[in-house]
Coordinates of C-alpha atoms in Angstrom, one line a residue:
M1 CA 0.0 0.0 0.0
T2 CA 1.4 3.4 -1.0
A3 CA 1.8 5.9 1.7
P4 CA -0.1 9.1 1.2
T5 CA 1.9 11.9 -0.2
R6 CA 1.8 15.5 1.0
P7 CA 1.0 18.3 -1.5
A8 CA 4.2 19.5 -3.1
E9 CA 5.3 23.0 -2.2
P10 CA 5.1 25.6 -5.0
P11 CA 8.5 26.7 -6.4
A12 CA 10.3 29.6 -4.8
A13 CA 8.9 32.1 -7.3
G14 CA 5.4 30.9 -6.4
R15 CA 6.0 31.5 -2.8
V16 CA 7.1 35.0 -3.5
L17 CA 4.0 35.7 -5.6
S18 CA 1.5 34.0 -3.2
A19 CA 2.7 36.4 -0.4
L20 CA 1.0 39.2 -2.3
P21 CA -2.6 39.9 -1.8
L22 CA -5.1 39.0 -4.5
G23 CA -4.3 41.2 -7.5
G24 CA -1.2 42.6 -5.8
C25 CA 1.3 44.5 -7.9
P26 CA 4.9 44.5 -6.7
D27 CA 6.9 47.7 -6.6
G28 CA 9.8 48.2 -9.0
R29 CA 11.0 46.2 -11.9
T30 CA 10.4 42.4 -11.8
L31 CA 12.3 40.0 -13.9
L32 CA 10.6 36.7 -14.8
T33 CA 12.6 33.8 -16.3
A34 CA 11.8 30.3 -17.3
R35 CA 13.1 27.5 -19.5
W36 CA 10.9 28.8 -22.3
V37 CA 9.4 32.3 -23.1
L38 CA 6.9 32.7 -25.8
G39 CA 8.1 36.0 -27.3
H40 CA 6.9 37.7 -30.4
G41 CA 8.7 39.0 -33.5
E42 CA 7.9 39.6 -37.2
G43 CA 4.2 39.1 -36.6
E44 CA 4.3 35.7 -34.9
H45 CA 5.1 33.9 -31.6
R46 CA 8.7 32.7 -31.2
L47 CA 10.1 30.5 -28.5
I48 CA 13.0 31.9 -26.6
P49 CA 15.0 29.3 -24.6
D50 CA 16.0 30.4 -21.1
G51 CA 14.2 33.7 -21.8
E52 CA 13.5 36.6 -19.6
V53 CA 10.5 39.0 -19.3
V54 CA 10.8 42.3 -17.3
I55 CA 7.7 44.1 -16.2
E56 CA 7.4 47.5 -14.6
G57 CA 4.3 49.6 -13.7
G58 CA 1.9 47.1 -15.4
R59 CA 3.8 47.1 -18.7
I60 CA 6.3 44.9 -20.4
L61 CA 9.8 46.5 -20.4
F62 CA 11.9 43.7 -22.0
V63 CA 11.5 40.3 -23.6
G64 CA 14.5 38.2 -24.6
R65 CA 17.7 37.0 -23.0
R66 CA 20.1 38.6 -20.5
F67 CA 18.5 41.8 -19.5
D68 CA 21.3 44.2 -18.5
G69 CA 19.3 46.7 -16.4
E70 CA 18.7 46.8 -12.7
V71 CA 15.7 45.0 -11.2
A72 CA 14.0 44.9 -7.8
R73 CA 13.5 41.1 -7.9
R74 CA 14.1 38.0 -10.0
L75 CA 11.5 35.2 -10.2
D76 CA 12.8 32.0 -11.8
F77 CA 10.0 29.6 -12.7
G78 CA 12.4 26.8 -13.8
L79 CA 10.9 24.2 -16.2
A80 CA 8.0 26.4 -17.3
L81 CA 6.6 28.4 -20.2
I82 CA 6.0 32.1 -19.8
S83 CA 3.2 32.9 -22.3
P84 CA 1.0 35.8 -23.2
G85 CA -2.2 35.8 -21.1
L86 CA -5.0 34.0 -23.0
I87 CA -8.1 35.7 -24.4
D88 CA -11.5 34.2 -23.9
L89 CA -14.3 35.9 -26.0
D90 CA -17.1 33.6 -24.8
A91 CA -16.3 33.3 -21.1
L92 CA -19.2 31.8 -19.1
S93 CA -20.1 33.8 -16.0
D94 CA -23.0 31.8 -14.7
L95 CA -24.3 28.2 -14.5
D96 CA -23.4 25.9 -17.3
T97 CA -26.9 24.5 -17.8
T98 CA -25.8 22.6 -20.9
V99 CA -24.7 19.8 -18.6
L100 CA -28.4 19.0 -18.1
A101 CA -28.6 17.7 -21.6
I102 CA -25.3 15.8 -22.0
D103 CA -26.8 12.4 -21.4
H104 CA -30.5 13.3 -21.4
Q105 CA -31.8 14.4 -24.8
P106 CA -33.7 16.2 -26.2
G107 CA -32.2 19.4 -25.0
W108 CA -35.4 21.4 -25.2
A109 CA -36.7 19.3 -22.3
K110 CA -34.0 20.3 -19.8
G111 CA -34.9 23.7 -18.6
R112 CA -32.9 25.8 -21.1
V113 CA -35.9 27.3 -23.1
W114 CA -38.8 29.0 -21.5
P115 CA -42.0 26.8 -21.4
Q116 CA -45.3 28.5 -22.0
S117 CA -46.3 27.8 -18.3
Y118 CA -43.3 29.8 -17.1
V119 CA -44.1 32.8 -19.4
E120 CA -47.6 32.9 -18.1
R121 CA -46.5 33.0 -14.5
G122 CA -43.6 35.3 -15.1
P123 CA -41.0 35.7 -16.3
Y124 CA -39.0 37.0 -13.4
E125 CA -35.5 37.6 -12.1
M126 CA -34.3 34.4 -10.4
Y127 CA -31.2 35.9 -8.9
T128 CA -30.8 38.8 -6.5
P129 CA -28.4 41.7 -7.4
D130 CA -25.9 40.3 -4.8
E131 CA -26.0 36.9 -6.4
L132 CA -25.4 38.3 -9.9
A133 CA -22.4 40.2 -8.6
F134 CA -21.1 37.1 -7.0
Q135 CA -21.5 35.2 -10.3
K136 CA -19.2 37.6 -12.1
R137 CA -16.6 37.8 -9.3
F138 CA -16.4 34.0 -8.9
A139 CA -16.1 33.6 -12.7
F140 CA -13.5 36.3 -13.0
A141 CA -11.3 34.5 -10.4
Q142 CA -11.6 31.2 -12.3
L143 CA -10.6 32.9 -15.5
L144 CA -7.4 34.3 -14.0
L145 CA -6.5 31.0 -12.4
N146 CA -6.8 29.4 -15.8
G147 CA -4.3 31.8 -17.4
I148 CA -7.0 34.0 -19.0
T149 CA -6.3 37.7 -18.7
T150 CA -8.8 39.1 -21.2
A151 CA -12.4 38.0 -21.3
A152 CA -15.8 38.9 -22.7
P153 CA -18.3 37.3 -20.2
I154 CA -21.4 35.5 -21.4
A155 CA -24.4 34.4 -19.4
S156 CA -27.8 32.7 -20.1
L157 CA -30.9 34.8 -20.2
F158 CA -33.2 31.8 -19.5
Y159 CA -33.1 32.7 -15.8
R160 CA -33.8 36.4 -16.3
E161 CA -36.9 38.5 -16.6
W162 CA -35.7 39.7 -20.0
G163 CA -32.1 41.0 -20.5
E164 CA -29.1 41.8 -18.3
T165 CA -29.1 45.0 -16.2
V166 CA -26.7 48.0 -16.0
A167 CA -26.4 47.6 -12.2
E168 CA -25.0 44.0 -12.4
F169 CA -22.5 45.2 -15.0
E170 CA -21.4 48.1 -12.9
A171 CA -20.6 45.6 -10.2
A172 CA -18.8 43.4 -12.8
A173 CA -16.7 46.4 -13.9
D174 CA -15.7 47.0 -10.2
A175 CA -14.8 43.4 -9.7
A176 CA -12.7 43.3 -12.8
G177 CA -10.9 46.5 -11.8
E178 CA -10.2 45.2 -8.3
M179 CA -8.9 41.8 -9.5
G180 CA -7.0 43.0 -12.6
L181 CA -8.9 41.1 -15.2
R182 CA -9.2 42.9 -18.6
V183 CA -12.9 42.7 -19.7
Y184 CA -15.1 43.7 -22.5
L185 CA -18.5 44.4 -21.0
G186 CA -22.0 45.3 -21.9
P187 CA -25.4 44.1 -20.7
A188 CA -27.0 41.6 -23.1
Y189 CA -30.3 42.6 -24.7
R190 CA -32.8 41.1 -27.1
S191 CA -36.1 41.7 -28.9
G192 CA -37.6 38.3 -28.2
G193 CA -37.2 34.9 -26.7
M194 CA -38.0 31.3 -27.6
V195 CA -41.0 29.7 -25.9
L196 CA -41.8 26.0 -25.8
E197 CA -45.5 25.6 -26.7
G198 CA -45.4 21.8 -26.6
P199 CA -43.0 18.9 -26.9
G200 CA -40.4 19.9 -29.5
R201 CA -42.4 22.9 -30.7
M202 CA -40.6 26.2 -30.1
V203 CA -41.8 29.6 -31.3
P204 CA -40.2 33.1 -31.0
V205 CA -42.1 35.7 -29.0
F206 CA -41.0 39.3 -29.7
D207 CA -41.2 42.6 -27.8
E208 CA -39.1 45.0 -30.0
A209 CA -39.6 48.0 -27.7
R210 CA -38.1 46.1 -24.9
G211 CA -35.1 45.2 -27.0
L212 CA -34.5 48.8 -28.1
A213 CA -34.7 49.9 -24.5
G214 CA -32.1 47.3 -23.6
L215 CA -29.8 48.6 -26.4
D216 CA -30.2 52.2 -25.1
A217 CA -29.2 51.0 -21.6
A218 CA -26.2 49.2 -23.0
I219 CA -25.1 52.3 -24.9
S220 CA -25.4 54.4 -21.8
Y221 CA -23.4 51.8 -19.8
I222 CA -20.6 51.8 -22.4
R223 CA -20.4 55.6 -22.5
N224 CA -20.1 55.7 -18.7
H225 CA -17.7 52.8 -18.1
D226 CA -15.5 52.4 -21.2
G227 CA -11.9 53.0 -20.1
R228 CA -12.5 52.7 -16.4
H229 CA -9.9 51.1 -14.1
S230 CA -6.9 52.2 -16.1
G231 CA -8.4 50.8 -19.3
L232 CA -9.2 47.3 -18.0
V233 CA -12.9 47.8 -18.7
R234 CA -13.9 48.3 -22.3
G235 CA -17.3 48.3 -24.0
L236 CA -19.0 45.5 -25.9
L237 CA -22.4 45.5 -27.5
A238 CA -24.0 42.1 -26.8
P239 CA -27.3 41.3 -28.6
D240 CA -28.2 37.9 -27.2
R241 CA -28.7 35.5 -30.1
V242 CA -29.5 36.2 -33.7
E243 CA -32.8 34.4 -33.6
T244 CA -34.0 36.7 -30.8
C245 CA -33.2 40.0 -32.6
T246 CA -35.2 42.0 -35.0
A247 CA -33.7 43.8 -38.0
E248 CA -34.2 47.2 -36.4
L249 CA -32.5 46.2 -33.2
L250 CA -29.5 44.9 -35.2
R251 CA -29.4 48.0 -37.4
R252 CA -29.3 50.3 -34.4
T253 CA -26.7 48.0 -32.7
D254 CA -24.4 48.4 -35.8
A255 CA -24.9 52.2 -35.8
A256 CA -24.0 52.3 -32.1
S257 CA -20.9 50.2 -32.6
R258 CA -19.7 52.6 -35.2
E259 CA -20.3 55.6 -33.0
L260 CA -18.8 54.1 -29.8
G261 CA -16.0 52.3 -31.6
C262 CA -16.7 49.0 -29.8
P263 CA -17.2 45.5 -31.1
I264 CA -20.4 43.5 -31.4
R265 CA -20.7 39.9 -30.3
L266 CA -23.6 38.0 -31.8
H267 CA -24.1 34.2 -31.6
M268 CA -24.7 32.7 -35.0
A269 CA -24.7 29.4 -36.8
Q270 CA -24.6 27.6 -33.5
G271 CA -27.6 25.3 -33.3
R272 CA -30.6 23.7 -34.9
M273 CA -33.1 25.9 -33.0
E274 CA -31.5 29.0 -34.5
L275 CA -31.2 27.6 -37.9
D276 CA -34.9 26.5 -38.1
T277 CA -36.2 29.8 -36.5
V278 CA -34.2 32.1 -38.8
R279 CA -35.3 30.2 -41.9
T280 CA -38.9 30.4 -40.7
L281 CA -38.7 34.1 -40.0
H282 CA -36.4 35.3 -42.9
G283 CA -36.1 32.4 -45.4
T284 CA -32.4 32.1 -45.1
T285 CA -29.4 31.5 -42.8
A286 CA -28.5 34.1 -40.2
P287 CA -25.2 35.2 -41.9
E288 CA -27.0 35.6 -45.2
W289 CA -29.8 37.6 -43.5
L290 CA -27.3 39.9 -41.9
A291 CA -25.4 40.3 -45.2
S292 CA -28.7 41.4 -46.8
L293 CA -29.0 44.0 -44.1
G294 CA -25.5 45.2 -44.6
L295 CA -24.5 44.3 -41.1
L296 CA -21.5 42.0 -41.5
S297 CA -18.2 43.8 -40.7
P298 CA -14.9 43.4 -38.9
R299 CA -16.6 44.8 -35.8
L300 CA -18.7 41.6 -35.6
I301 CA -17.5 38.8 -33.4
A302 CA -19.6 35.6 -34.0
P303 CA -19.5 32.5 -31.9
H304 CA -19.8 29.5 -33.0
A305 CA -20.1 28.9 -36.7
I306 CA -20.4 25.2 -36.4
L307 CA -23.5 25.1 -38.6
A308 CA -22.3 27.8 -41.0
T309 CA -22.7 26.8 -44.7
D310 CA -19.9 27.3 -47.3
A311 CA -21.9 30.4 -48.4
D312 CA -22.0 31.7 -44.9
L313 CA -18.3 31.3 -44.4
R314 CA -17.5 33.0 -47.7
L315 CA -19.6 36.0 -46.4
Y316 CA -17.6 35.9 -43.1
A317 CA -14.3 36.0 -45.1
E318 CA -15.5 38.7 -47.5
H319 CA -16.6 41.0 -44.7
G320 CA -13.9 40.3 -42.1
V321 CA -16.2 38.7 -39.5
H322 CA -14.4 37.0 -36.6
V323 CA -15.4 33.5 -35.4
V324 CA -15.1 32.5 -31.7
H325 CA -14.4 28.8 -31.5
C326 CA -15.8 27.0 -28.4
P327 CA -14.8 23.4 -29.2
L328 CA -15.6 21.7 -25.8
V329 CA -19.3 22.7 -25.6
S330 CA -19.7 22.0 -29.3
G331 CA -18.1 18.6 -29.0
R332 CA -20.2 17.7 -26.0
G333 CA -23.3 18.2 -28.2
G334 CA -21.8 16.1 -31.0
S335 CA -20.8 18.9 -33.4
M336 CA -17.6 20.6 -34.4
L337 CA -16.2 23.4 -36.6
R338 CA -15.8 22.3 -40.2
S339 CA -13.0 23.0 -40.1
F340 CA -10.5 25.1 -38.2
G341 CA -7.9 24.8 -40.9
G342 CA -10.5 25.4 -43.6
L343 CA -11.6 28.7 -42.0
R344 CA -8.0 29.9 -41.6
A345 CA -7.3 29.0 -45.3
M346 CA -10.3 31.2 -46.2
G347 CA -8.7 34.1 -44.3
I348 CA -11.2 34.0 -41.4
N349 CA -9.8 35.1 -38.1
I350 CA -10.5 32.6 -35.3
A351 CA -10.5 33.5 -31.6
M352 CA -11.2 31.1 -28.7
G353 CA -14.0 30.9 -26.1
T354 CA -14.4 28.4 -23.3
D355 CA -18.2 28.9 -22.9
T356 CA -18.3 26.5 -19.9
A357 CA -17.3 26.2 -16.3
P358 CA -14.5 25.8 -15.3
P359 CA -12.9 27.8 -18.1
D360 CA -10.2 25.3 -18.9
M361 CA -8.7 26.9 -22.0
L362 CA -6.0 24.2 -22.3
L363 CA -8.6 21.5 -22.5
N364 CA -10.4 23.6 -25.1
L365 CA -7.3 24.0 -27.2
L366 CA -6.7 20.2 -27.1
T367 CA -10.3 19.6 -28.1
A368 CA -9.9 22.1 -30.9
L369 CA -6.8 20.3 -32.1
I370 CA -8.4 16.9 -32.1
T371 CA -11.7 18.0 -33.8
G372 CA -9.8 20.2 -36.2
R373 CA -7.8 17.2 -37.4
I374 CA -10.8 15.0 -37.6
A375 CA -12.6 17.5 -39.7
G376 CA -9.7 18.7 -41.9
G377 CA -7.0 16.0 -41.8
P378 CA -4.0 15.4 -39.6
N379 CA -1.9 18.1 -41.2
S380 CA -4.6 20.8 -41.3
V381 CA -3.9 22.3 -37.9
R382 CA -0.9 22.5 -35.5
S383 CA -0.7 23.1 -31.8
A384 CA 0.8 26.5 -32.5
D385 CA -2.3 27.4 -34.4
M386 CA -4.3 26.8 -31.3
W387 CA -2.1 29.0 -29.2
D388 CA -2.3 31.7 -31.8
A389 CA -6.2 31.6 -31.7
A390 CA -6.2 31.9 -28.0
T391 CA -3.9 34.9 -28.1
L392 CA -3.4 36.7 -31.4
G393 CA -6.8 35.7 -32.8
G394 CA -8.6 37.1 -29.8
A395 CA -6.6 40.3 -29.9
R396 CA -7.3 40.8 -33.6
A397 CA -11.0 40.3 -33.0
L398 CA -10.9 43.1 -30.4
G399 CA -8.9 45.4 -32.6
R400 CA -6.0 45.3 -30.2
D401 CA -2.4 45.0 -31.4
D402 CA -1.0 45.3 -27.9
L403 CA -2.7 42.1 -26.5
G404 CA -2.0 38.4 -27.0
R405 CA 1.8 38.9 -27.4
L406 CA 4.8 39.6 -25.2
I407 CA 6.4 42.8 -26.6
P408 CA 8.0 45.8 -25.0
G409 CA 5.3 48.4 -24.2
A410 CA 2.4 46.0 -24.1
P411 CA 0.3 45.5 -20.9
A412 CA 1.8 42.9 -18.6
D413 CA -0.8 40.3 -19.3
I414 CA 1.1 37.0 -18.8
A415 CA 0.4 33.4 -17.9
V416 CA 3.1 31.0 -16.5
Y417 CA 2.6 27.3 -17.2
L418 CA 4.6 25.1 -14.7
R419 CA 5.2 21.5 -15.6
R420 CA 5.9 19.1 -12.7
P421 CA 5.1 15.5 -11.7
S422 CA 1.6 14.9 -10.3
L423 CA 1.2 13.9 -6.7
G424 CA 0.5 10.3 -7.7
G425 CA 4.0 9.9 -9.0
D426 CA 3.0 8.6 -12.4
V427 CA 4.0 9.9 -15.8
Q428 CA 1.1 12.3 -16.1
Q429 CA 1.8 16.0 -15.5
A430 CA -0.1 18.7 -13.7
L431 CA -0.3 22.2 -15.1
N432 CA -0.4 25.1 -12.7
V433 CA -1.0 28.6 -13.9
P434 CA 0.1 31.8 -12.2
A435 CA -1.6 34.6 -14.1
L436 CA -0.5 38.2 -14.3
S437 CA -2.7 41.0 -15.6
M438 CA -1.5 44.5 -15.7
G439 CA 1.3 43.3 -13.5
R440 CA -1.0 42.0 -10.8
F441 CA -0.3 38.4 -9.6
Y442 CA -2.6 35.4 -9.0
T443 CA -1.4 31.9 -8.3
G444 CA -3.2 28.6 -8.3
W445 CA -1.3 25.5 -7.3
S446 CA -2.4 22.0 -8.1
A447 CA -3.8 20.2 -5.0
D448 CA -4.3 16.8 -6.6
R449 CA -3.7 15.0 -9.9
V450 CA -7.2 15.7 -11.3
G451 CA -6.4 19.4 -11.5
G452 CA -8.1 20.9 -8.4
H453 CA -6.8 24.2 -7.4
Y454 CA -5.7 25.3 -4.0
T455 CA -5.9 29.1 -4.1
R456 CA -2.9 30.8 -2.5
A457 CA -4.1 34.3 -3.2
G458 CA -6.9 34.0 -0.6
R459 CA -9.3 37.0 -0.7
G460 CA -12.0 37.4 -3.2
N461 CA -12.5 34.0 -4.8
G462 CA -12.8 31.1 -2.4
D463 CA -12.4 28.6 -5.2
S464 CA -12.1 25.3 -3.4
R465 CA -14.8 26.1 -0.9
C466 CA -17.2 27.4 -3.5
A467 CA -16.5 24.5 -5.9
R468 CA -17.4 22.0 -3.1
R469 CA -20.6 23.9 -2.3
F470 CA -21.5 24.1 -6.0
R471 CA -21.1 20.3 -6.4
H472 CA -23.3 19.6 -3.3
A473 CA -25.9 22.1 -4.5
R474 CA -26.0 20.7 -8.0
R475 CA -26.8 17.3 -6.5
R476 CA -29.9 18.7 -5.0
V477 CA -31.5 19.0 -8.4
R478 CA -33.8 16.0 -8.4
V479 CA -33.0 13.2 -10.9
D480 CA -36.6 13.0 -12.0
Q481 CA -36.5 16.7 -12.9
V482 CA -33.6 16.0 -15.3
Q483 CA -35.3 12.9 -16.8
D484 CA -38.9 14.2 -17.0
H485 CA -39.7 15.9 -20.4
S486 CA -42.9 17.6 -19.2
L487 CA -43.3 21.3 -19.5
A488 CA -44.2 21.6 -15.8
S489 CA -41.0 19.8 -14.9
R490 CA -38.9 22.1 -17.0
T491 CA -40.0 25.1 -14.9
A492 CA -39.2 23.1 -11.8
T493 CA -35.8 22.3 -13.1
M494 CA -35.1 26.0 -13.7
D495 CA -36.2 26.9 -10.2
A496 CA -34.0 24.1 -8.7
M497 CA -30.9 25.1 -10.6
S498 CA -31.5 28.7 -9.7
G499 CA -32.0 27.8 -6.0
A500 CA -28.8 25.7 -6.0
F501 CA -26.7 28.5 -7.2
S502 CA -28.4 31.0 -4.9
S503 CA -27.4 28.9 -1.9
I504 CA -23.8 29.0 -3.0
C505 CA -24.0 32.8 -3.3
R506 CA -25.4 33.2 0.2
S507 CA -22.9 30.9 1.8
A508 CA -19.7 31.6 -0.1
T509 CA -18.7 34.5 2.2
T510 CA -19.7 32.8 5.5

């Protein structure tokens, strides 16, 4: 019988960083060194063996070998990779309700579309303002601990009265500013929603005036908050889903994007419900419909494109639309991008999104590599292409040539990937990710060989405790609610999932 092993101590550099408070920024120049540094030159990432990165005042001062200047401290991470911080443009900030349908199809029966009975009795807000604020704060901490330093949060509107509110995004901006996460924010709005009238029969219900009021609120939010917290908070217009938007709402969104100089994120070509609904309403696919309205442009960021036709993709390429690839959630549902290499060959920029919790970008990159080769052949995509999408692709979609790369003068958005034996002593390895954003440090050290995190930073996230409570709360959702396809059960499932998360929010700080 093997004696139990004690958790390994983090390396010396980690002990120095973990002494800082959450989001702490050290004084003076700090030199980071590791076996590999992913630098940047001539438009592409380049590995620098035994490289060094020097940061000062939240900016990168030097990337290369043998820095000659004076520094306040040196942090050697040893056998590690110092990388640009990753960019997640579909970063889930609430419950991942898609897990309800992984093994229990059809998906419409699992509490993710409003049943008519729920509409008749509501709809209503299922979360309190404090719970909504906690959702964002918890999600932001998880992003940082997964090496993601720039994010565009996404949340479901199935548990909301209609759209997202300015108040919750004001709290989100403050949380991002405190924690040092770079975010693109704007409350989601919509002109309509899908309602389940009977088994498998979904119809859109529209209230355009409500959608236009939501857009006006989002415009006001961006005007008031864009550039806050030393530029960490930027604006994003986020109409919810293409099938829940009217032409007028999208036209006004496009005009606001031009005026505000901010991107638009709109989910398109992602599922059968959207495809069928848009064809019924407009007689075509969503990309073709937007093209007919003159609304495809480089300011448009479009998750997921898995059901995009060849004609749709040609329109994306022609108009400079950016695709956000979320391979893990797509793969869980039995679909995939066709194909990663094919889109790149067409000149379409691909960024990455996790769209699930936890936001494990490394797992998403591996999934994208596998599905990309299944769809396009073994030589159609490389590991380096994945890393490019999670860094340079996201930066390009945001119109930022200072993000996603380690270059002098850029913000100090950095992730450090440490490779060391797992506690079980086998050949598998554990990846631990200290993340730096604007020179602020976060460290998460592996506590076991299945990848759980022990948070050394302490204040503000409570990852292990909240994760345990979430698991326990999720188990309280009755099995018969998950398996029952009745409309009444769907409303009960929504209530149960909402109540489970609410209990975590109430107890997380006790």
